[in-house]
Short mmCIF file of C-alpha atoms and ligand atoms in Angstrom, two decimals:
data_model
loop_
_atom_site.label_atom_id
_atom_site.label_comp_id
_atom_site.label_asym_id
_atom_site.label_seq_id
_atom_site.Cartn_x
_atom_site.Cartn_y
_atom_site.Cartn_z
CA MET A 1 8.24 -5.92 10.94
CA ARG A 2 8.83 -4.67 7.46
CA CYS A 3 5.18 -4.29 6.67
CA ILE A 4 3.98 -0.81 7.44
CA ASP A 5 0.35 -1.91 7.13
CA ARG A 6 0.72 -4.24 10.12
CA LEU A 7 1.92 -1.24 12.05
CA ARG A 8 -1.26 0.63 11.22
CA LYS A 9 -3.30 -2.12 12.88
CA MET A 10 -1.49 -1.79 16.20
CA PRO A 11 -2.79 0.25 19.12
CA TYR A 12 -1.69 3.85 18.70
CA SER A 13 0.39 3.76 21.89
CA LEU A 14 2.56 1.08 20.27
CA GLN A 15 2.49 2.67 16.83
CA ARG A 16 4.03 5.95 17.90
CA PRO A 17 7.46 4.71 19.01
CA LEU A 18 7.62 2.26 16.08
CA ARG A 19 6.76 4.97 13.57
CA ARG A 20 9.53 7.06 15.10
CA VAL A 21 11.98 4.23 14.48
CA TYR A 22 10.74 3.87 10.89
CA GLY A 23 11.03 7.59 10.33
CA ALA A 24 14.63 7.59 11.50
CA LEU A 25 15.60 4.80 9.10
CA PRO A 26 17.01 5.68 5.68
CA PRO A 27 14.62 4.80 2.82
CA SER A 28 16.93 1.92 1.81
CA LEU A 29 15.93 0.13 5.03
CA ALA A 30 12.50 1.58 5.85
CA TYR A 31 10.57 0.42 2.79
CA GLY A 32 11.62 -3.24 2.80
CA GLY A 33 13.25 -5.60 0.31
CA THR A 34 10.17 -6.27 -1.80
CA PHE A 35 9.64 -2.54 -2.24
CA TRP A 36 13.14 -2.02 -3.60
CA LYS A 37 13.07 -5.12 -5.77
CA THR A 38 9.82 -3.90 -7.37
CA TYR A 39 10.97 -0.29 -7.63
CA ASP A 40 14.23 -1.30 -9.34
CA PHE A 41 12.40 -3.70 -11.65
CA LEU A 42 9.98 -0.97 -12.75
CA ARG A 43 12.87 1.38 -13.48
CA GLU A 44 14.58 -1.29 -15.53
CA SER A 45 11.50 -2.49 -17.43
CA GLN A 46 9.79 0.84 -18.11
CA TYR A 47 11.21 1.15 -21.63
CA TRP A 48 10.77 -2.48 -22.62
CA SER A 49 9.17 -3.16 -26.00
CA ARG A 50 5.49 -4.01 -26.22
CA GLU A 51 6.40 -7.64 -27.04
CA LYS A 52 8.63 -7.96 -24.01
CA LEU A 53 5.99 -6.44 -21.73
CA GLU A 54 3.34 -8.81 -23.08
CA GLU A 55 5.65 -11.75 -22.57
CA TYR A 56 6.17 -10.66 -18.99
CA GLN A 57 2.41 -10.25 -18.46
CA LEU A 58 1.73 -13.72 -19.80
CA GLU A 59 4.28 -15.23 -17.46
CA ARG A 60 2.78 -13.43 -14.44
CA LEU A 61 -0.73 -14.36 -15.56
CA GLY A 62 0.24 -18.03 -15.78
CA GLY A 63 1.56 -17.96 -12.21
CA LEU A 64 -1.57 -16.19 -10.96
CA LEU A 65 -3.96 -18.60 -12.70
CA HIS A 66 -2.18 -21.70 -11.43
CA HIS A 67 -2.24 -20.26 -7.92
CA ALA A 68 -5.94 -19.39 -8.23
CA TYR A 69 -6.80 -22.86 -9.55
CA ASP A 70 -4.83 -24.68 -6.86
CA ASN A 71 -5.76 -22.54 -3.86
CA VAL A 72 -8.82 -20.36 -4.43
CA PRO A 73 -12.14 -22.29 -4.27
CA TYR A 74 -14.05 -19.74 -6.35
CA TYR A 75 -11.64 -19.98 -9.26
CA ARG A 76 -11.31 -23.77 -9.02
CA ARG A 77 -15.07 -23.89 -9.57
CA ILE A 78 -14.94 -21.38 -12.44
CA PHE A 79 -12.32 -23.51 -14.27
CA ASP A 80 -14.07 -26.80 -13.50
CA GLU A 81 -17.47 -25.57 -14.68
CA ARG A 82 -15.91 -24.72 -18.04
CA GLY A 83 -13.87 -27.89 -18.25
CA MET A 84 -10.74 -25.75 -18.34
CA LYS A 85 -7.32 -25.84 -16.74
CA PRO A 86 -5.01 -22.82 -16.23
CA GLY A 87 -2.77 -24.21 -18.98
CA ASP A 88 -5.60 -23.58 -21.49
CA ILE A 89 -4.96 -19.85 -21.18
CA GLN A 90 -2.04 -19.47 -23.55
CA SER A 91 -2.41 -15.86 -24.59
CA LEU A 92 -3.83 -12.58 -23.31
CA GLN A 93 -6.76 -13.14 -25.68
CA ASP A 94 -7.51 -16.50 -24.01
CA LEU A 95 -8.10 -14.66 -20.74
CA ARG A 96 -11.49 -13.68 -22.15
CA ARG A 97 -12.63 -17.24 -21.76
CA LEU A 98 -12.93 -16.55 -18.06
CA PRO A 99 -15.93 -14.55 -16.80
CA CYS A 100 -15.72 -11.07 -15.32
CA LEU A 101 -16.06 -10.64 -11.59
CA THR A 102 -18.47 -7.91 -10.51
CA LYS A 103 -18.34 -6.12 -7.17
CA ASP A 104 -21.56 -7.78 -6.08
CA LYS A 105 -20.16 -11.20 -6.92
CA PHE A 106 -16.97 -10.38 -5.05
CA ARG A 107 -18.97 -9.39 -1.98
CA GLU A 108 -21.14 -12.51 -2.24
CA SER A 109 -18.22 -14.92 -2.76
CA PHE A 110 -15.79 -13.16 -0.43
CA ALA A 111 -14.76 -16.25 1.58
CA ALA A 112 -14.40 -18.47 -1.51
CA LEU A 113 -12.09 -15.87 -3.07
CA VAL A 114 -9.50 -16.11 -0.29
CA ALA A 115 -6.58 -18.44 -1.00
CA THR A 116 -6.63 -21.45 1.32
CA ASN A 117 -2.83 -21.42 1.60
CA SER A 118 -2.75 -17.86 2.96
CA ASN A 119 -2.90 -16.86 6.57
CA ALA A 120 -5.63 -14.33 5.82
CA ALA A 121 -6.94 -14.01 9.37
CA GLY A 122 -3.75 -12.31 10.51
CA LEU A 123 -3.56 -9.90 7.61
CA PRO A 124 -4.62 -6.27 7.38
CA MET A 125 -7.50 -5.33 5.13
CA ALA A 126 -7.71 -2.54 2.60
CA HIS A 127 -11.04 -0.79 2.32
CA THR A 128 -12.71 0.80 -0.63
CA SER A 129 -14.96 3.72 0.04
CA GLY A 130 -18.17 4.87 -1.55
CA THR A 131 -20.91 7.28 -0.72
CA SER A 132 -23.49 4.70 -1.84
CA GLY A 133 -22.68 2.58 1.20
CA LYS A 134 -21.34 -0.26 -0.94
CA HIS A 135 -18.07 -0.67 0.87
CA LEU A 136 -15.69 -3.47 0.10
CA ALA A 137 -12.77 -4.81 2.08
CA ILE A 138 -9.98 -7.01 0.81
CA TYR A 139 -7.04 -8.81 2.41
CA ARG A 140 -3.53 -7.76 1.49
CA ASP A 141 -0.25 -9.28 2.49
CA CYS A 142 2.95 -7.40 3.19
CA ALA A 143 4.43 -8.15 -0.22
CA ALA A 144 1.39 -6.62 -1.95
CA VAL A 145 1.61 -3.51 0.24
CA GLN A 146 5.28 -2.99 -0.56
CA GLN A 147 4.79 -3.65 -4.27
CA GLU A 148 1.89 -1.20 -4.36
CA LEU A 149 3.99 1.52 -2.75
CA ALA A 150 6.80 0.85 -5.22
CA CYS A 151 4.37 1.23 -8.14
CA VAL A 152 3.01 4.52 -6.74
CA PHE A 153 6.53 5.91 -6.21
CA HIS A 154 7.51 4.73 -9.70
CA GLN A 155 4.62 6.77 -11.11
CA TRP A 156 5.51 9.82 -9.01
CA SER A 157 9.16 9.62 -10.08
CA ARG A 158 7.95 11.12 -13.39
CA VAL A 159 7.62 14.46 -11.62
CA GLY A 160 10.76 14.20 -9.51
CA PHE A 161 9.53 12.38 -6.40
CA MET A 162 12.12 10.09 -4.78
CA PRO A 163 11.47 7.46 -2.07
CA GLY A 164 11.97 9.21 1.25
CA ASP A 165 10.85 12.66 0.03
CA ARG A 166 8.57 14.53 2.38
CA ARG A 167 5.03 15.24 1.34
CA VAL A 168 1.89 16.83 2.67
CA GLU A 169 -1.23 14.70 2.26
CA ILE A 170 -4.74 16.11 2.24
CA ARG A 171 -6.66 12.87 2.24
CA GLY A 172 -7.70 9.80 4.13
CA ILE A 173 -8.47 11.10 7.58
CA MET A 174 -11.16 13.29 8.99
CA ILE A 175 -9.49 14.98 11.94
CA ARG A 176 -11.98 17.23 13.61
CA SER A 177 -9.74 18.17 16.53
CA ARG A 178 -8.42 21.75 16.65
CA LYS A 179 -5.03 20.65 15.43
CA ARG A 180 -6.48 18.99 12.28
CA TYR A 181 -3.25 17.23 11.31
CA GLU A 182 -1.04 14.31 12.20
CA TYR A 183 2.52 13.60 11.30
CA ASP A 184 3.25 10.15 9.95
CA ARG A 185 6.93 9.65 10.64
CA ALA A 186 7.10 6.30 8.89
CA PHE A 187 5.96 7.85 5.61
CA ARG A 188 7.44 11.31 6.21
CA ALA A 189 4.00 12.69 5.52
CA LEU A 190 2.13 15.49 7.19
CA ARG A 191 -1.49 14.43 6.92
CA LEU A 192 -4.27 17.03 6.92
CA SER A 193 -7.98 16.48 7.16
CA PRO A 194 -9.62 16.87 3.70
CA LEU A 195 -12.47 18.98 5.01
CA ILE A 196 -11.59 22.64 4.41
CA GLU A 197 -14.76 24.48 5.25
CA ASP A 198 -13.65 28.08 5.68
CA VAL A 199 -10.97 30.60 4.79
CA ASP A 200 -9.38 30.41 8.26
CA THR A 201 -8.78 26.68 7.85
CA ALA A 202 -7.35 27.32 4.38
CA GLY A 203 -4.94 29.95 5.78
CA TYR A 204 -3.91 27.60 8.59
CA TYR A 205 -3.23 24.79 6.08
CA LEU A 206 -1.09 27.07 3.93
CA ARG A 207 1.04 27.95 6.98
CA LEU A 208 1.36 24.26 7.97
CA ILE A 209 2.42 23.26 4.44
CA GLY A 210 4.93 26.13 4.32
CA ASP A 211 6.44 25.21 7.71
CA PHE A 212 6.73 21.54 6.77
CA ARG A 213 8.88 22.43 3.72
CA ALA A 214 7.69 19.56 1.52
CA ASP A 215 8.10 19.63 -2.24
CA PHE A 216 4.97 17.58 -2.91
CA LEU A 217 1.32 18.01 -2.04
CA HIS A 218 -0.71 14.84 -2.36
CA GLY A 219 -4.43 14.23 -1.93
CA TYR A 220 -8.01 14.35 -3.07
CA PRO A 221 -8.62 16.67 -6.03
CA SER A 222 -11.77 17.99 -4.33
CA ALA A 223 -9.86 19.06 -1.20
CA ILE A 224 -6.82 20.52 -2.96
CA ALA A 225 -9.04 22.39 -5.44
CA GLN A 226 -11.02 23.73 -2.49
CA LEU A 227 -7.83 25.03 -0.91
CA ALA A 228 -6.88 26.65 -4.22
CA GLU A 229 -10.34 28.23 -4.46
CA PHE A 230 -9.91 29.91 -1.09
CA VAL A 231 -6.46 31.18 -2.12
CA ARG A 232 -7.94 32.72 -5.24
CA GLN A 233 -11.11 34.10 -3.70
CA TYR A 234 -9.47 35.74 -0.69
CA GLY A 235 -6.08 36.51 -2.27
CA LEU A 236 -4.22 34.41 0.32
CA ALA A 237 -0.43 34.28 0.13
CA VAL A 238 1.09 30.88 -0.74
CA PRO A 239 4.27 30.64 1.41
CA PHE A 240 5.84 27.68 -0.40
CA ARG A 241 6.87 26.38 -3.81
CA LEU A 242 5.97 22.87 -4.81
CA LYS A 243 7.55 20.58 -7.39
CA ALA A 244 4.21 18.89 -8.05
CA VAL A 245 0.71 18.27 -6.80
CA LEU A 246 -0.11 14.55 -6.80
CA LEU A 247 -3.82 13.91 -7.17
CA ALA A 248 -5.38 10.58 -6.25
CA SER A 249 -8.45 8.60 -5.18
CA GLU A 250 -11.14 10.65 -6.93
CA VAL A 251 -12.02 11.58 -10.46
CA VAL A 252 -10.03 14.66 -11.53
CA TYR A 253 -12.15 17.28 -13.28
CA GLY A 254 -10.59 19.69 -15.75
CA TRP A 255 -11.51 22.76 -13.71
CA GLN A 256 -9.88 21.28 -10.62
CA ARG A 257 -6.64 20.62 -12.47
CA LYS A 258 -6.64 24.15 -13.87
CA ILE A 259 -7.20 26.00 -10.61
CA VAL A 260 -4.62 23.88 -8.77
CA GLU A 261 -2.05 24.45 -11.54
CA ASP A 262 -2.74 28.19 -11.60
CA VAL A 263 -2.68 28.74 -7.85
CA PHE A 264 0.31 26.55 -6.96
CA SER A 265 2.18 27.17 -10.25
CA CYS A 266 3.42 23.63 -10.62
CA ARG A 267 2.78 20.36 -12.42
CA VAL A 268 -0.38 18.52 -11.43
CA CYS A 269 -0.13 14.78 -11.78
CA GLY A 270 -3.00 12.28 -11.53
CA LEU A 271 -2.81 8.67 -10.43
CA TYR A 272 -5.53 6.06 -10.81
CA GLY A 273 -5.59 3.03 -8.57
CA MET A 274 -7.79 1.19 -6.12
CA ALA A 275 -7.78 -0.86 -2.94
CA GLU A 276 -8.62 -3.99 -4.96
CA GLN A 277 -5.25 -3.64 -6.74
CA VAL A 278 -6.32 -4.76 -10.20
CA THR A 279 -4.96 -1.87 -12.20
CA MET A 280 -2.87 1.27 -11.81
CA ALA A 281 -2.41 4.12 -14.26
CA GLY A 282 -0.64 7.44 -14.10
CA GLU A 283 0.50 10.40 -16.13
CA CYS A 284 3.98 10.63 -17.60
CA GLU A 285 6.55 13.43 -17.75
CA SER A 286 5.13 15.06 -20.84
CA SER A 287 1.50 14.05 -21.06
CA SER A 288 -1.55 14.03 -18.82
CA HIS A 289 -2.80 10.77 -20.36
CA TYR A 290 -3.17 7.86 -17.99
CA HIS A 291 -0.71 5.07 -18.85
CA CYS A 292 -1.72 1.70 -17.35
CA LEU A 293 1.21 -0.07 -15.77
CA PRO A 294 1.55 -3.46 -17.53
CA GLN A 295 3.82 -4.77 -14.76
CA TYR A 296 0.97 -4.24 -12.27
CA GLY A 297 -1.71 -6.27 -14.04
CA ILE A 298 -3.72 -6.73 -17.21
CA THR A 299 -6.10 -3.90 -17.98
CA GLU A 300 -8.99 -4.32 -20.40
CA VAL A 301 -11.40 -1.59 -21.45
CA ASP A 302 -14.97 -2.46 -22.39
CA ALA A 303 -15.43 -1.50 -26.04
CA GLU A 304 -18.93 -0.11 -25.51
CA SER A 305 -19.15 1.31 -22.01
CA GLY A 306 -15.47 2.11 -21.53
CA GLU A 307 -15.51 0.31 -18.19
CA ILE A 308 -12.09 -0.65 -16.88
CA VAL A 309 -11.64 -4.36 -16.11
CA GLY A 310 -8.48 -5.48 -14.37
CA THR A 311 -6.53 -8.59 -13.40
CA GLY A 312 -4.02 -7.71 -10.70
CA PHE A 313 -0.65 -9.44 -10.28
CA LEU A 314 0.03 -8.22 -6.72
CA ASN A 315 -2.59 -9.80 -4.51
CA TYR A 316 -2.17 -13.56 -3.99
CA VAL A 317 -4.39 -13.67 -0.88
CA SER A 318 -7.55 -12.60 -2.74
CA PRO A 319 -6.64 -12.75 -6.43
CA LEU A 320 -9.05 -10.86 -8.64
CA ILE A 321 -9.27 -11.94 -12.26
CA ARG A 322 -11.14 -9.79 -14.80
CA TYR A 323 -12.55 -7.63 -12.04
CA ARG A 324 -15.06 -5.00 -13.13
CA THR A 325 -14.06 -1.74 -11.50
CA ASP A 326 -17.19 0.32 -12.37
CA ASP A 327 -14.76 3.03 -13.51
CA ILE A 328 -15.02 4.47 -16.99
CA ALA A 329 -11.97 5.25 -19.14
CA SER A 330 -12.63 7.97 -21.65
CA ASP A 331 -10.92 8.44 -25.00
CA ILE A 332 -8.51 5.57 -25.43
CA VAL A 333 -5.34 7.00 -26.94
CA ALA A 334 -4.14 4.73 -29.72
CA GLU A 335 -1.43 6.92 -31.24
CA ARG A 336 0.87 8.71 -28.88
CA ASP A 337 4.17 10.41 -28.83
CA CYS A 338 5.11 11.29 -25.28
CA CYS A 339 7.58 9.45 -23.08
CA GLY A 340 8.63 6.42 -25.12
CA ARG A 341 7.04 3.91 -22.76
CA GLU A 342 4.99 1.19 -24.42
CA TYR A 343 2.56 1.00 -21.52
CA TYR A 344 -1.01 0.01 -22.43
CA PRO A 345 -3.80 0.81 -22.58
CA VAL A 346 -3.54 4.60 -22.39
CA PHE A 347 -6.59 6.81 -21.90
CA ARG A 348 -7.21 10.50 -21.68
CA GLN A 349 -8.89 10.39 -18.31
CA VAL A 350 -10.96 8.37 -15.91
CA GLU A 351 -14.44 9.73 -16.46
CA GLY A 352 -15.86 8.48 -13.23
CA ARG A 353 -17.51 5.50 -11.72
CA VAL A 354 -20.72 4.26 -13.30
CA GLY A 355 -22.51 5.76 -10.31
CA ASP A 356 -20.94 9.11 -11.26
CA TYR A 357 -23.23 9.38 -14.25
CA ILE A 358 -26.63 10.97 -14.34
CA ALA A 359 -29.12 8.76 -16.19
CA THR A 360 -32.25 10.35 -17.65
CA SER A 361 -34.75 9.35 -20.31
CA ARG A 362 -32.47 11.24 -22.71
CA GLY A 363 -29.43 9.09 -21.92
CA LEU A 364 -26.36 8.90 -19.72
CA PHE A 365 -24.49 12.09 -18.91
CA GLY A 366 -20.90 11.95 -17.68
CA PRO A 367 -19.36 14.46 -15.26
CA ALA A 368 -17.36 16.17 -18.01
CA THR A 369 -20.62 17.08 -19.77
CA ILE A 370 -22.57 18.15 -16.73
CA THR A 371 -19.76 20.17 -15.16
CA HIS A 372 -20.10 22.57 -18.08
CA TYR A 373 -23.35 24.03 -16.64
CA PHE A 374 -21.73 24.63 -13.26
CA LYS A 375 -18.80 26.64 -14.55
CA LYS A 376 -20.74 29.89 -14.53
CA LEU A 377 -21.60 29.74 -10.83
CA ASN A 378 -19.99 32.52 -8.83
CA HIS A 379 -22.10 32.56 -5.70
CA VAL A 380 -21.78 28.98 -4.52
CA ARG A 381 -18.69 27.37 -3.11
CA GLU A 382 -19.39 23.67 -3.66
CA THR A 383 -22.00 21.56 -5.41
CA GLN A 384 -23.09 17.94 -5.47
CA LEU A 385 -25.68 16.09 -7.55
CA ILE A 386 -27.83 13.41 -5.99
CA GLN A 387 -30.05 11.22 -8.14
CA SER A 388 -32.38 8.79 -6.38
CA ASP A 389 -34.63 7.94 -9.32
CA LEU A 390 -34.78 8.43 -13.08
CA ASP A 391 -36.69 11.69 -13.15
CA ARG A 392 -35.42 13.50 -10.07
CA ILE A 393 -32.14 15.24 -9.29
CA VAL A 394 -31.29 17.19 -6.18
CA VAL A 395 -28.48 19.72 -6.60
CA ARG A 396 -26.94 20.46 -3.23
CA VAL A 397 -25.09 23.74 -3.00
CA VAL A 398 -22.98 25.35 -0.30
CA PRO A 399 -23.43 29.12 -0.65
CA ARG A 400 -20.35 31.29 -0.92
CA GLY A 401 -20.17 33.86 1.84
CA GLY A 402 -20.72 37.50 0.93
CA ALA A 403 -22.98 36.99 -2.07
CA GLY A 404 -26.41 38.52 -2.03
CA ASP A 405 -29.29 36.08 -1.79
CA GLY A 406 -30.93 37.59 -4.87
CA ALA A 407 -27.89 37.13 -7.11
CA ARG A 408 -27.42 33.57 -5.94
CA ALA A 409 -31.08 32.67 -6.46
CA GLU A 410 -30.93 34.05 -9.98
CA GLU A 411 -27.79 32.07 -10.78
CA LEU A 412 -29.25 28.85 -9.39
CA GLU A 413 -32.46 29.30 -11.34
CA ARG A 414 -30.39 29.64 -14.51
CA LEU A 415 -28.56 26.44 -13.60
CA ARG A 416 -31.86 24.64 -13.06
CA ARG A 417 -33.09 25.75 -16.49
CA ASP A 418 -29.82 24.69 -18.15
CA LEU A 419 -30.06 21.24 -16.61
CA LEU A 420 -33.68 20.81 -17.69
CA GLU A 421 -32.94 21.94 -21.19
CA ASN A 422 -29.99 19.64 -21.63
CA LEU A 423 -30.68 16.55 -19.54
CA GLY A 424 -34.40 16.28 -20.27
CA PRO A 425 -37.48 18.51 -19.82
CA HIS A 426 -39.35 15.88 -17.78
CA LEU A 427 -36.69 15.90 -15.14
CA HIS A 428 -37.49 17.34 -11.75
CA VAL A 429 -34.50 19.42 -10.58
CA GLU A 430 -34.49 20.59 -7.01
CA ILE A 431 -31.89 22.96 -5.56
CA GLU A 432 -31.04 22.53 -1.91
CA GLU A 433 -28.78 24.88 0.05
CA VAL A 434 -26.69 23.10 2.70
CA ASP A 435 -23.82 23.98 5.05
CA GLU A 436 -21.72 20.93 4.25
CA LEU A 437 -21.72 18.23 1.57
CA GLU A 438 -21.82 14.49 2.06
CA ARG A 439 -18.42 12.81 2.21
CA THR A 440 -17.29 9.27 2.91
CA ALA A 441 -15.84 8.32 6.31
CA SER A 442 -12.36 9.13 4.99
CA GLY A 443 -13.44 12.50 3.66
CA LYS A 444 -13.53 11.46 0.02
CA PHE A 445 -15.97 13.35 -2.10
CA LYS A 446 -18.18 12.22 -4.97
CA TRP A 447 -19.62 14.99 -7.08
CA ILE A 448 -22.36 12.85 -8.61
CA VAL A 449 -24.11 10.23 -6.50
CA SER A 450 -26.58 8.35 -8.67
CA ASP A 451 -28.52 5.33 -7.48
CA VAL A 452 -29.85 4.58 -10.96
CA SER A 453 -27.05 4.90 -13.53
CA GLY A 454 -25.18 1.81 -12.27
CA ASP A 455 -28.22 -0.41 -12.76
CA ILE A 456 -28.90 1.04 -16.19
CA LEU A 457 -25.34 0.42 -17.36
CA GLU A 458 -25.40 -3.05 -15.86
CA GLU A 459 -28.62 -3.85 -17.71
CA ARG A 460 -27.45 -2.38 -20.95
CA PHE A 461 -24.23 -4.37 -21.04
CA SER A 462 -25.33 -7.66 -19.62
CA VAL A 463 -28.39 -8.39 -21.80
CA GLY A 464 -27.39 -10.63 -24.67
CA ALA A 465 -23.74 -10.57 -23.68
CA PRO A 466 -21.79 -13.80 -24.01
CA ALA A 467 -21.06 -15.85 -20.89
CA ALA A 468 -17.66 -14.24 -20.68
CA GLY A 469 -19.22 -10.83 -20.18
CA PRO A 470 -19.31 -7.80 -22.43
CA SER A 471 -16.92 -7.56 -25.31
CA MET A 472 -13.61 -6.32 -24.11
CA VAL A 473 -10.82 -4.76 -26.02
CA ASN A 474 -7.35 -4.00 -24.87
CA ARG A 475 -6.29 -1.04 -26.93
CA ALA A 476 -2.82 0.24 -27.28
CA GLY A 477 -0.98 2.14 -29.89
CA PRO A 478 -0.14 1.96 -32.56
CA GLY A 479 -3.43 0.48 -33.70
CA VAL A 480 -6.14 -1.24 -31.75
CA ARG A 481 -5.60 -4.82 -30.69
CA ASP A 482 -8.75 -6.73 -29.98
CA LEU A 483 -8.65 -9.25 -27.18
CA ILE A 484 -11.60 -11.25 -28.49
ZN1 ZN B 1 3.94 8.93 -21.87
#
């Protein structure tokens, strides 16, 4: 009964009264023993030395590897094929002797990756989302759910969030009914649909948030930035004061952070995590750099591509070891002077998934580069880039109401020329005006959807790479420590 995820699987008629009971409980009882054990441990260990954190990681890794060898057929085979035993991994560097696990491999070997000593059939599943249709689902047990929540709340505590605090969420559900919200009593969260298509909806949301009297707004950067855009464009009044905006689940672009900070006049705090639970990273009190949580798992960053590779300590039902996330960490921060935590690695931002890159004959272009050409647009409300092959990009735009067609056409033609000039003259750039942009089933938005960049990166980094995958480094300051 302590696992809130089990509750989510129940029929809604049963969920409602149970959620009411949860909501009435004080946080000390509602979140469960594993939550509090993890939360207290994170508070206690957050200022441990690098050596002590590494020692802890090695101990957790040992437990995970023994479990994987004894109970997970896929990993038993991986060890056997190499003539290795878990005891052969004596250091974090030794972990590199095991191969990386790609998403395709995970999908292919799904059943063999489930621990035989777990009662997986009765467990809830966490789903990843993606506009490319490559969805993944993974089992999670109650302990992993509670530990995950404790890690998220630990990250949010940097900006004053306490377990039990109320928050408004703009994420996760697409409610198309007139009401457009639901109240989750168990989590004390007012949940709003992330699709904000007009100024009336924006005004309605502002009133709902004000009436709910929450100190924290949590959700997709695309949706919260959209709300902020409407506030700015139409001069809407903001009838509340927030302690922080907590962004999650999508890449955070600089312009989104800026407009949200300006409009809501509060700290904006990003969190990076995933349903597969292999790594988690968040900002600290005094810096917007993403600090990976060493107590959560081991995070490696590919030296060449910057891809994040993680080994998670939480999930014992489907353990993932050296899992390739497809996410790119940009600008590893070796020297830092912020909060005193020795968390590692630390990076400036998550640049996007490999599919978030545009690949042309001139090279790979990340969102931070491309977004530059879109900054000057005044007559469109939203944009999205779709790349189906190497020499063709479709830019979808949602026109902003009130602008003259002529001015918009002129602006879009300038954008087209800018893209050609910078991404490659042989590119075919098509502009398409639409009423609404493509989102995932949960309303998540991807700005760049490229069917080709993933394959190109895959090719580039797998050719000639050693059996253990591309060279990985785990960088942390001071200095760079190579895991090879
Ligand atoms: Zn810090």
